[in-house]
Coordinates of C-alpha atoms and ligand atoms in Angstrom, one line a residue:
M1 CA 172.4 146.4 110.2
K2 CA 170.3 143.7 109.6
I3 CA 171.8 140.7 106.9
V4 CA 170.1 137.6 106.3
I5 CA 173.1 135.5 105.8
G6 CA 172.2 131.4 104.1
A7 CA 175.0 129.0 102.5
D8 CA 175.0 125.3 101.7
H9 CA 177.5 122.3 102.7
G10 CA 180.1 124.1 99.9
G11 CA 180.0 127.7 101.4
F12 CA 179.1 127.3 105.3
E13 CA 182.4 127.2 106.2
L14 CA 183.0 131.3 104.9
K15 CA 179.5 132.2 106.3
K16 CA 180.9 131.5 110.0
S17 CA 184.6 133.2 109.2
L18 CA 182.2 136.3 107.6
I19 CA 179.5 136.7 110.7
A20 CA 182.7 136.0 113.0
S21 CA 184.8 138.7 111.0
C22 CA 181.6 141.4 110.6
P23 CA 180.5 141.9 114.9
E24 CA 179.3 145.7 113.8
A25 CA 176.1 143.7 111.5
T26 CA 173.2 142.1 112.5
F27 CA 173.6 138.6 110.9
V28 CA 170.2 136.7 110.8
D29 CA 171.5 132.9 109.7
V30 CA 169.5 130.6 108.2
G31 CA 171.9 127.6 107.9
T32 CA 173.6 125.4 107.2
D33 CA 176.3 124.8 109.3
A34 CA 177.3 121.3 108.6
A35 CA 179.4 119.9 106.0
E36 CA 176.6 117.6 105.3
S37 CA 175.2 117.5 101.6
C38 CA 172.0 119.4 101.1
D39 CA 170.8 121.2 98.4
Y40 CA 170.8 125.0 97.9
P41 CA 168.0 126.0 96.4
D42 CA 166.4 125.7 100.6
Y43 CA 168.4 128.2 102.1
A44 CA 168.3 130.5 98.9
D45 CA 164.7 130.0 99.6
A46 CA 164.4 131.4 102.8
V47 CA 167.3 134.3 102.5
A48 CA 165.6 135.8 99.3
E49 CA 162.0 135.5 101.0
A50 CA 163.3 137.6 103.9
V51 CA 164.6 140.2 101.4
A52 CA 162.1 140.2 99.4
G53 CA 159.0 141.1 102.4
G54 CA 161.6 143.8 103.4
D55 CA 162.5 141.6 106.9
A56 CA 165.8 142.7 106.4
D57 CA 168.6 144.7 104.4
F58 CA 170.3 142.5 102.8
G59 CA 170.9 138.7 101.9
V60 CA 174.4 136.9 101.9
L61 CA 173.9 133.3 100.4
V62 CA 177.5 131.4 99.6
C63 CA 177.5 127.9 97.9
T64 CA 181.0 126.5 96.2
T65 CA 180.8 128.8 93.2
G66 CA 178.1 131.4 94.1
M67 CA 176.2 129.9 90.9
G68 CA 173.5 128.4 92.0
M69 CA 172.6 130.7 95.2
S70 CA 172.8 134.0 92.8
M71 CA 170.4 131.7 89.8
A72 CA 168.3 130.3 93.3
S73 CA 167.4 133.9 94.5
N74 CA 166.6 136.0 91.5
R75 CA 163.8 134.3 91.2
F76 CA 162.0 136.3 93.6
Q77 CA 160.6 139.7 93.2
N78 CA 161.8 142.7 94.8
V79 CA 164.9 140.5 94.5
R80 CA 168.2 141.6 92.9
A81 CA 170.7 139.4 93.6
A82 CA 174.6 139.8 92.8
L83 CA 177.8 137.7 92.2
C84 CA 180.5 139.5 93.5
R85 CA 184.3 138.2 93.0
D86 CA 185.8 141.8 94.1
A87 CA 184.2 144.7 95.8
E88 CA 184.4 146.8 92.7
D89 CA 182.1 144.5 91.6
A90 CA 180.6 144.4 95.0
R91 CA 179.9 148.9 94.1
I92 CA 179.3 148.4 90.7
A93 CA 175.8 146.1 92.1
R94 CA 174.8 148.4 94.1
A95 CA 174.7 151.2 92.9
H96 CA 174.0 150.7 89.5
N97 CA 172.1 146.9 89.5
G98 CA 170.5 148.3 93.2
A99 CA 171.1 145.2 94.4
N100 CA 170.3 143.7 97.7
V101 CA 171.3 139.6 97.8
L102 CA 174.8 139.4 98.1
C103 CA 176.1 135.7 96.6
L104 CA 179.7 134.6 97.4
G105 CA 181.9 131.1 95.9
Q106 CA 183.6 129.4 99.2
K107 CA 185.8 127.5 96.2
R108 CA 186.9 130.9 94.6
T109 CA 187.1 134.1 97.7
D110 CA 189.2 133.6 100.7
L111 CA 187.8 135.4 103.6
A112 CA 189.7 138.7 103.9
A113 CA 189.0 139.0 99.4
A114 CA 184.7 138.8 101.6
V115 CA 185.2 140.7 103.7
E116 CA 186.0 143.7 101.5
I117 CA 183.6 143.2 98.9
L118 CA 180.6 142.7 101.7
K119 CA 182.0 145.9 103.8
A120 CA 181.9 147.0 99.9
F121 CA 177.9 146.3 98.9
V122 CA 176.7 147.5 102.6
S123 CA 178.5 151.0 102.7
T124 CA 177.6 151.7 98.8
S125 CA 174.1 153.3 97.8
V126 CA 171.8 153.0 95.3
D127 CA 172.7 155.9 92.2
D128 CA 169.6 157.8 91.5
A129 CA 170.7 159.1 88.5
E130 CA 168.3 159.1 85.5
R131 CA 169.6 156.5 83.3
H132 CA 170.5 153.9 86.5
A133 CA 166.9 154.5 87.8
R134 CA 165.2 154.0 84.1
R135 CA 167.2 151.1 84.0
R136 CA 166.2 149.3 86.8
A137 CA 162.7 150.5 86.6
K138 CA 162.7 148.6 82.8
L139 CA 163.9 145.6 85.4
E140 CA 161.2 145.8 87.1
R141 CA 158.5 146.4 84.7
A142 CA 159.7 143.8 83.4
R143 CA 157.8 141.5 85.4
R144 CA 155.0 141.9 82.9
L145 CA 156.2 139.5 81.0
S146 CA 158.0 137.3 83.1
D147 CA 156.2 136.6 85.9
F148 CA 154.0 134.7 83.6
S149 CA 156.9 133.4 81.5
G150 CA 156.3 129.8 82.6
L151 CA 153.9 130.2 80.0
A152 CA 156.2 130.7 77.5
K153 CA 156.8 127.3 77.1
D154 CA 152.9 126.1 79.4
D155 CA 150.6 127.2 77.3
P156 CA 152.1 129.1 74.4
E157 CA 149.1 130.5 72.7
I158 CA 148.1 131.4 76.0
Y159 CA 151.0 133.5 76.7
A160 CA 151.0 135.3 73.0
A161 CA 147.8 137.2 73.8
I162 CA 149.1 137.9 77.8
K163 CA 152.1 138.9 76.2
A164 CA 149.9 140.8 73.3
Q165 CA 148.0 142.7 76.0
V166 CA 150.7 143.4 78.3
T167 CA 152.1 145.6 74.7
Q168 CA 148.5 147.3 74.0
E169 CA 149.4 148.8 77.5
D170 CA 153.0 149.3 77.0
T171 CA 152.3 151.2 74.1
E172 CA 148.9 152.8 73.8
I173 CA 146.7 156.1 75.5
N174 CA 144.3 154.1 77.5
L175 CA 140.9 156.3 77.7
I176 CA 137.8 153.9 79.1
A177 CA 136.6 155.2 81.2
S178 CA 135.2 151.6 83.3
E179 CA 139.3 150.5 83.1
N180 CA 142.2 150.7 85.3
T181 CA 145.6 148.7 85.5
S182 CA 145.7 146.9 88.3
S183 CA 149.4 146.6 90.5
R184 CA 151.7 143.9 90.3
A185 CA 150.6 142.8 94.0
V186 CA 147.1 143.0 93.1
R187 CA 147.9 140.4 90.4
L188 CA 149.8 138.6 92.1
A189 CA 146.5 137.8 94.3
A190 CA 144.8 137.3 92.0
G191 CA 146.7 134.6 90.5
S192 CA 147.8 132.9 93.4
V193 CA 147.0 128.8 94.5
L194 CA 143.8 130.9 96.5
M195 CA 142.1 129.6 94.1
N196 CA 142.5 126.1 94.4
K197 CA 139.6 126.0 97.4
Y198 CA 136.4 125.8 97.9
A199 CA 135.1 127.7 100.4
E200 CA 131.0 127.7 99.9
G201 CA 129.5 130.1 103.1
Y202 CA 131.4 133.0 104.6
P203 CA 134.8 132.4 106.7
G204 CA 134.3 131.0 110.5
K205 CA 131.2 129.1 109.0
R206 CA 132.5 126.8 106.1
W207 CA 130.6 124.8 103.6
Y208 CA 133.9 123.0 103.9
S209 CA 136.8 121.7 105.5
G210 CA 140.3 123.1 105.4
C211 CA 139.0 127.5 105.3
L212 CA 141.5 128.7 107.4
P213 CA 143.2 130.3 105.3
V214 CA 141.3 131.5 102.8
D215 CA 139.4 132.5 106.2
A216 CA 142.2 134.6 106.3
A217 CA 142.0 136.1 103.2
E218 CA 138.5 136.8 102.9
E219 CA 138.7 138.1 106.9
L220 CA 140.6 140.6 105.5
A221 CA 139.6 141.8 102.4
R222 CA 136.3 142.2 104.7
T223 CA 137.4 144.4 107.4
R224 CA 139.0 146.3 105.3
A225 CA 136.4 147.3 102.6
C226 CA 134.0 148.2 106.2
A227 CA 137.5 150.8 107.3
L228 CA 138.0 151.8 103.7
F229 CA 134.7 152.9 103.0
G230 CA 133.1 153.6 106.5
A231 CA 130.2 150.7 106.1
D232 CA 128.6 148.0 108.6
H233 CA 128.6 145.3 106.8
A234 CA 131.0 143.9 103.0
N235 CA 130.0 141.1 100.8
V236 CA 133.1 140.3 99.3
Q237 CA 131.8 137.0 97.1
P238 CA 130.2 139.0 94.2
H239 CA 131.6 137.9 91.1
C240 CA 131.2 141.3 89.3
G241 CA 129.3 144.8 89.9
S242 CA 126.2 142.8 87.0
S243 CA 125.9 140.4 90.5
A244 CA 126.6 142.4 92.7
N245 CA 124.0 144.4 91.9
M246 CA 121.3 141.1 92.0
A247 CA 122.7 140.5 95.1
V248 CA 120.9 143.3 97.0
Y249 CA 117.6 142.9 94.9
F250 CA 117.2 139.5 95.4
A251 CA 117.6 140.5 99.8
T252 CA 115.7 142.9 99.3
I253 CA 112.3 142.9 96.3
K254 CA 110.4 141.0 95.4
P255 CA 110.2 139.9 91.2
G256 CA 108.1 142.6 90.1
D257 CA 108.1 145.1 92.3
T258 CA 109.8 148.5 91.2
I259 CA 112.8 149.7 91.2
L260 CA 113.2 153.7 89.4
S261 CA 116.9 154.2 88.2
L262 CA 118.6 156.0 85.4
S263 CA 118.0 155.2 81.7
L264 CA 120.7 153.4 80.4
D265 CA 120.3 155.5 77.6
Q266 CA 121.2 158.5 79.4
G267 CA 124.3 156.7 81.3
G268 CA 122.4 154.2 83.8
H269 CA 123.5 151.0 83.9
L270 CA 122.7 147.0 82.1
S271 CA 122.4 145.6 85.6
H272 CA 119.7 148.4 86.9
G273 CA 116.7 147.7 84.8
S274 CA 117.7 147.1 81.1
P275 CA 114.6 144.6 79.1
V276 CA 117.7 142.5 77.4
N277 CA 119.8 141.8 81.6
F278 CA 117.5 140.2 85.0
S279 CA 117.2 143.5 86.0
G280 CA 114.1 144.3 83.5
K281 CA 112.9 141.0 82.8
L282 CA 112.3 140.5 87.2
Y283 CA 111.1 143.6 88.0
N284 CA 109.2 146.6 87.2
I285 CA 111.7 149.4 85.9
V286 CA 110.9 152.8 85.7
P287 CA 113.1 155.1 84.4
Y288 CA 114.0 158.9 84.9
T289 CA 116.2 160.5 83.0
V290 CA 118.5 164.0 83.5
D291 CA 117.4 167.5 82.3
R292 CA 117.6 168.4 78.5
E293 CA 118.7 171.4 79.3
T294 CA 121.7 170.8 81.7
E295 CA 122.1 167.0 81.5
R296 CA 121.8 166.9 84.9
I297 CA 120.1 164.9 87.1
D298 CA 117.7 167.9 88.9
Y299 CA 116.5 165.9 91.9
D300 CA 113.3 168.3 92.4
A301 CA 112.1 166.7 89.6
L302 CA 113.1 163.0 90.8
E303 CA 111.2 163.9 94.1
K304 CA 107.8 164.5 92.0
Q305 CA 109.1 160.8 89.9
A306 CA 109.3 159.1 93.2
L307 CA 106.7 160.3 95.4
E308 CA 104.3 159.2 92.0
V309 CA 106.4 156.1 91.5
K310 CA 107.0 154.4 94.9
P311 CA 109.1 152.7 94.2
K312 CA 110.6 149.5 96.6
I313 CA 114.0 150.7 95.5
L314 CA 115.8 154.1 93.9
L315 CA 119.1 153.9 92.8
S316 CA 121.6 155.8 92.2
G317 CA 124.6 155.3 90.2
A318 CA 125.6 155.4 86.5
S319 CA 128.2 154.3 83.8
A320 CA 128.1 157.0 81.7
Y321 CA 127.7 160.5 84.0
P322 CA 130.2 163.2 84.4
R323 CA 128.4 164.6 86.8
A324 CA 129.0 165.1 91.1
L325 CA 125.8 162.9 92.7
D326 CA 124.0 164.3 95.7
F327 CA 123.3 161.8 97.7
K328 CA 121.6 163.7 100.9
R329 CA 119.4 164.9 98.7
I330 CA 118.8 161.8 96.9
R331 CA 119.0 160.1 101.1
E332 CA 115.6 162.5 101.2
I333 CA 114.2 162.1 98.6
C334 CA 114.2 157.9 100.0
D335 CA 112.9 159.1 102.4
K336 CA 110.0 161.2 101.2
A337 CA 109.0 158.2 98.7
G338 CA 109.4 155.4 101.7
C339 CA 112.1 153.5 99.4
I340 CA 115.4 151.6 100.1
M341 CA 118.1 154.1 98.8
M342 CA 120.6 152.0 97.1
V343 CA 123.9 153.5 95.0
D344 CA 125.8 152.4 92.6
M345 CA 129.3 153.6 92.6
A346 CA 130.8 151.5 90.4
H347 CA 132.3 154.6 87.9
I348 CA 133.2 156.4 91.6
A349 CA 134.7 153.9 94.3
G350 CA 138.1 154.6 93.6
L351 CA 137.3 158.9 93.6
V352 CA 135.0 158.2 96.9
A353 CA 138.3 155.8 98.7
G354 CA 140.2 158.5 97.6
G355 CA 137.7 161.8 98.7
A356 CA 137.9 163.0 95.3
H357 CA 133.6 162.2 95.5
E358 CA 131.3 162.9 97.8
S359 CA 130.9 159.0 99.6
P360 CA 126.9 157.5 99.5
V361 CA 127.9 155.4 101.8
P362 CA 126.6 157.5 105.2
Y363 CA 123.6 157.7 103.7
A364 CA 122.4 154.5 101.6
D365 CA 121.2 151.7 102.7
F366 CA 123.0 149.4 100.0
V367 CA 126.3 150.7 98.5
T368 CA 127.5 148.3 95.4
T369 CA 130.6 148.6 92.9
T370 CA 132.6 146.9 91.1
T371 CA 136.4 147.0 92.2
H372 CA 138.5 147.3 88.5
K373 CA 137.0 150.6 87.5
T374 CA 138.6 153.1 89.5
L375 CA 139.2 151.9 92.5
R376 CA 142.6 149.8 90.6
G377 CA 141.6 146.3 91.9
P378 CA 140.7 143.0 90.6
R379 CA 137.8 142.2 88.3
G380 CA 135.0 141.6 90.6
G381 CA 132.1 143.1 92.9
L382 CA 131.4 143.9 96.3
V383 CA 128.2 145.0 97.9
L384 CA 128.2 147.0 101.2
C385 CA 125.2 147.8 103.6
K386 CA 123.6 148.8 106.9
A387 CA 124.2 146.4 109.3
Q388 CA 120.8 145.3 109.4
Y389 CA 120.9 143.9 105.7
A390 CA 123.9 142.3 106.8
K391 CA 122.4 139.1 107.4
A392 CA 119.3 139.7 104.2
L393 CA 122.4 140.5 101.6
D394 CA 124.8 137.2 103.1
S395 CA 122.3 134.9 102.3
A396 CA 121.3 136.9 98.8
V397 CA 125.4 136.1 98.2
F398 CA 125.0 132.4 99.0
P399 CA 123.1 130.8 99.1
G400 CA 120.7 132.8 97.5
M401 CA 122.8 132.8 94.4
Q402 CA 126.6 131.4 94.3
G403 CA 128.2 128.2 95.5
G404 CA 131.5 128.8 95.9
P405 CA 133.7 132.5 95.9
L406 CA 136.7 132.6 94.1
E407 CA 139.1 133.7 97.5
N408 CA 141.8 134.4 95.0
I409 CA 139.9 137.5 93.2
I410 CA 138.7 138.0 97.0
A411 CA 142.2 138.2 98.4
A412 CA 143.1 141.1 95.6
K413 CA 140.6 143.1 96.4
A414 CA 141.8 143.4 100.1
V415 CA 145.1 143.8 98.1
C416 CA 143.6 146.8 97.1
F417 CA 142.0 148.0 100.2
R418 CA 144.6 148.4 101.7
E419 CA 146.7 150.6 99.1
W420 CA 143.6 153.1 99.2
M421 CA 144.5 152.9 102.7
Q422 CA 148.1 154.5 102.2
P423 CA 148.6 158.4 102.4
E424 CA 149.9 158.2 98.3
M425 CA 146.3 157.7 96.9
K426 CA 144.7 160.8 98.5
A427 CA 146.3 162.3 95.6
Y428 CA 146.1 160.0 93.2
A429 CA 142.7 160.3 93.4
A430 CA 142.3 163.7 92.9
Q431 CA 145.0 163.9 89.4
V432 CA 142.6 161.6 87.8
V433 CA 139.9 164.9 88.1
A434 CA 142.3 167.1 87.5
N435 CA 143.4 165.6 84.9
C436 CA 139.6 164.9 83.2
K437 CA 139.0 168.4 84.0
A438 CA 142.4 169.4 81.6
M439 CA 142.4 166.8 79.1
C440 CA 137.9 167.9 78.8
K441 CA 138.7 171.6 78.4
A442 CA 141.7 171.2 76.3
V443 CA 138.8 169.2 73.8
Q444 CA 135.9 171.9 74.6
D445 CA 138.6 174.3 73.6
R446 CA 138.6 173.4 70.2
G447 CA 135.2 173.6 70.0
W448 CA 133.6 170.5 70.0
R449 CA 130.6 170.1 72.7
I450 CA 130.5 167.9 75.7
V451 CA 127.9 166.6 77.5
S452 CA 126.8 168.5 80.5
G453 CA 129.8 171.5 79.2
G454 CA 132.2 170.1 81.4
T455 CA 133.0 166.6 83.7
D456 CA 133.4 166.4 87.7
N457 CA 134.9 163.4 87.9
H458 CA 137.1 160.3 86.1
L459 CA 135.0 161.1 82.5
F460 CA 133.7 163.0 79.9
L461 CA 131.4 162.6 76.8
V462 CA 132.0 164.6 74.0
D463 CA 129.0 164.9 72.2
V464 CA 130.5 164.2 68.3
K465 CA 126.9 164.2 66.2
G466 CA 126.0 167.2 67.6
T467 CA 129.3 168.9 66.7
K468 CA 130.3 167.6 64.1
G469 CA 127.6 165.5 62.2
I470 CA 130.0 162.2 62.9
T471 CA 128.8 158.9 64.8
G472 CA 130.7 157.6 68.2
K473 CA 131.2 154.3 66.6
D474 CA 133.4 156.2 63.7
A475 CA 134.7 158.9 65.7
A476 CA 136.4 155.9 68.2
A477 CA 137.7 153.7 65.7
A478 CA 139.9 156.9 63.9
L479 CA 140.9 157.6 67.9
D480 CA 141.8 153.6 68.2
N481 CA 144.2 154.3 64.7
A482 CA 145.5 156.4 66.4
G483 CA 146.7 154.7 69.8
I484 CA 143.8 156.2 71.7
V485 CA 141.0 153.8 73.4
V486 CA 137.4 155.4 74.0
N487 CA 134.0 153.6 73.7
K488 CA 131.3 155.0 71.5
N489 CA 128.4 155.8 73.9
T490 CA 125.0 156.9 74.2
I491 CA 124.7 160.8 75.6
P492 CA 121.3 162.3 76.6
Y493 CA 118.1 162.2 74.2
D494 CA 120.4 160.2 71.8
T495 CA 118.7 160.6 68.0
E496 CA 121.6 157.7 66.6
S497 CA 120.9 153.7 66.9
P498 CA 122.4 152.2 70.5
F499 CA 125.7 150.2 67.9
K500 CA 126.6 154.1 65.9
C501 CA 125.6 156.3 68.9
S502 CA 126.4 160.4 69.3
G503 CA 129.1 160.3 71.5
I504 CA 132.5 159.2 73.1
R505 CA 133.0 158.3 77.0
V506 CA 136.9 159.5 77.5
G507 CA 138.0 158.5 81.0
T508 CA 141.4 159.6 83.0
A509 CA 141.9 156.6 85.5
S510 CA 144.4 154.5 83.2
I511 CA 146.9 157.2 82.4
T512 CA 146.8 158.7 85.8
T513 CA 148.1 155.2 87.1
R514 CA 151.2 155.3 85.1
G515 CA 151.8 159.0 86.3
M516 CA 150.5 160.9 83.3
K517 CA 149.5 164.9 84.6
E518 CA 148.1 168.1 83.9
T519 CA 150.4 168.0 81.3
E520 CA 150.0 165.1 80.3
A521 CA 146.3 164.9 80.0
A522 CA 145.7 168.4 77.8
L523 CA 148.1 167.6 75.2
I524 CA 146.3 163.7 74.5
G525 CA 142.8 166.4 74.3
G526 CA 144.8 167.7 72.0
W527 CA 145.4 165.3 69.6
I528 CA 141.7 164.1 70.6
A529 CA 141.1 166.7 69.4
D530 CA 143.1 166.5 66.1
I531 CA 141.8 163.5 65.1
L532 CA 138.1 164.2 65.5
D533 CA 138.0 167.8 63.8
D534 CA 139.9 164.8 60.6
I535 CA 138.5 161.5 61.4
T536 CA 139.6 159.8 57.8
N537 CA 143.1 162.1 57.5
V538 CA 145.5 158.5 58.3
A539 CA 148.3 160.8 58.0
V540 CA 147.5 162.6 61.1
Q541 CA 146.4 159.3 62.6
A542 CA 149.7 157.7 61.9
D543 CA 151.2 161.3 63.5
V544 CA 149.3 160.9 66.8
K545 CA 149.9 157.2 67.3
A546 CA 154.1 158.3 67.3
K547 CA 153.8 161.4 69.0
A548 CA 151.7 158.2 71.5
A549 CA 154.1 156.2 71.4
A550 CA 156.7 158.7 72.0
L551 CA 154.4 159.9 75.9
T552 CA 153.8 156.0 76.6
A553 CA 157.2 154.9 76.8
K554 CA 158.0 158.2 79.5
F555 CA 155.3 156.6 81.5
L556 CA 155.7 153.0 82.0
V557 CA 152.8 150.6 83.3
P558 CA 153.3 149.7 86.7
Ligands
PLP601 C1 130.8 148.5 85.2 C2 129.3 149.3 85.8 C3 128.4 147.4 86.4 C4 128.5 146.2 85.8 O1 129.8 145.6 86.2 P1 130.0 144.5 85.3 O2 131.3 143.6 86.6 O3 130.7 143.8 84.7 O4 129.0 143.1 85.8 C5 127.8 148.2 87.0 N1 127.3 149.1 87.9 C6 127.6 150.3 87.4 C7 127.2 151.7 87.2 C8 129.0 150.5 85.9 O5 129.4 151.2 85.4

């Protein structure tokens, strides 16, 4: 057992005696060893950092009363420091509160008592009775707010906005298919001091001095992205998914060249050639559509169109396509048409990372993505490409279209990629899809028409207009009143204006992150049907809202 121990001038004598009295433990002593006056937070920091990082099993801190040490070390995440006066305190602090740092006061506790307290502390295991586990989980969750609590004083208005978002995430059922809930680790990296650095260029080749720390972070992000997706090369600098797409266009084609991409109103994305977007203004966009009957991509028709149109780029990927994409077939089409195969996997990147959707990476010349949708990282973009395009891609991003990269966000991307390398993320990705199928079926079983008849991924589309003549806009507003957050969406061959839409888009990435399974997904699907069946019924909405609040209380947001 490894115990990291520290003290200030008011506690170093007890520390020394304690170490001598417990020969069975391995102590790492961070000081101090003299009566000379020193500052307790310095020693608390050293001990707390070791415990927070998992370098030691326990920490022990001694000062005159033990109070300064407990205050100082409790500022650290993953540290729970307890000031104990007797062995009973120590046992309760361990069993109930899961304490991992013991604080002692040299003036209050003699050596014999201190030895008893330490022995009780290290030999008591954490009690996993439901009530204690729940309370400890609330201690952890409090950090969703306490991480930002300094803002309460420094900028109360922004603090209020953050607090409102925390409450919304805690109490509402988020079914926005393009959103997810990032981990605390991702948020910490995103809010870190790495934002202070200007780093135009790439690791090892920067225009500014002092880039060693950010070089390390960006190199980790690049190598982890390549390892996670099996790519030759990664550029982690694009600020968002749209700029990731822009980078590929800039790296490969000229203004006026032709891009064949899925029509926006059938599930494509703005940056795939919408006339109001730079992509539609700069390039000759030819849209392809899904089959009217199956509402799926007809690869034979796509091949025929590609051979006629002869695009420079065939762009696959969508924001609202509930079916699996056949990348092997798309590669064959690109080879026949002699064009670049580009896949924008923004929506499904997490499913790809977790093995719940086939990866486009072995097939495509370029794969772009956002990092914040199913991939559950920070808001940002990423481009993967074959080795032969690496140089062109990198210079398209910088100096082609961006100045300094957001190194804090790049670090958060690296954290996200590392999370995906953990084995439990495979289960997460599979669960997202299983939840989506369960929720979709529950809605469908109540008579609501589902676009393409179902789903293979993290989202499904309900044709609310076709089923009951209501607009997507009104359906989404009614669900919102009930604490269920979705978005209105066009469906293939939509007859409504894009402002009203005929459908709603429903996704399960976020509820799966908070631990919900098929049972909860089906329950929520039933509630969606309850609301849609009578969208003006405010009593039903209030009832569902209460049930949603009770459900979300059981599934804490991480
Ligand atoms: C969300 C999305 C994007 C763009 O992401 P932003 O980060 O909002 O620019 C690009 N492509 C597809 C398919 C998307 O769904």
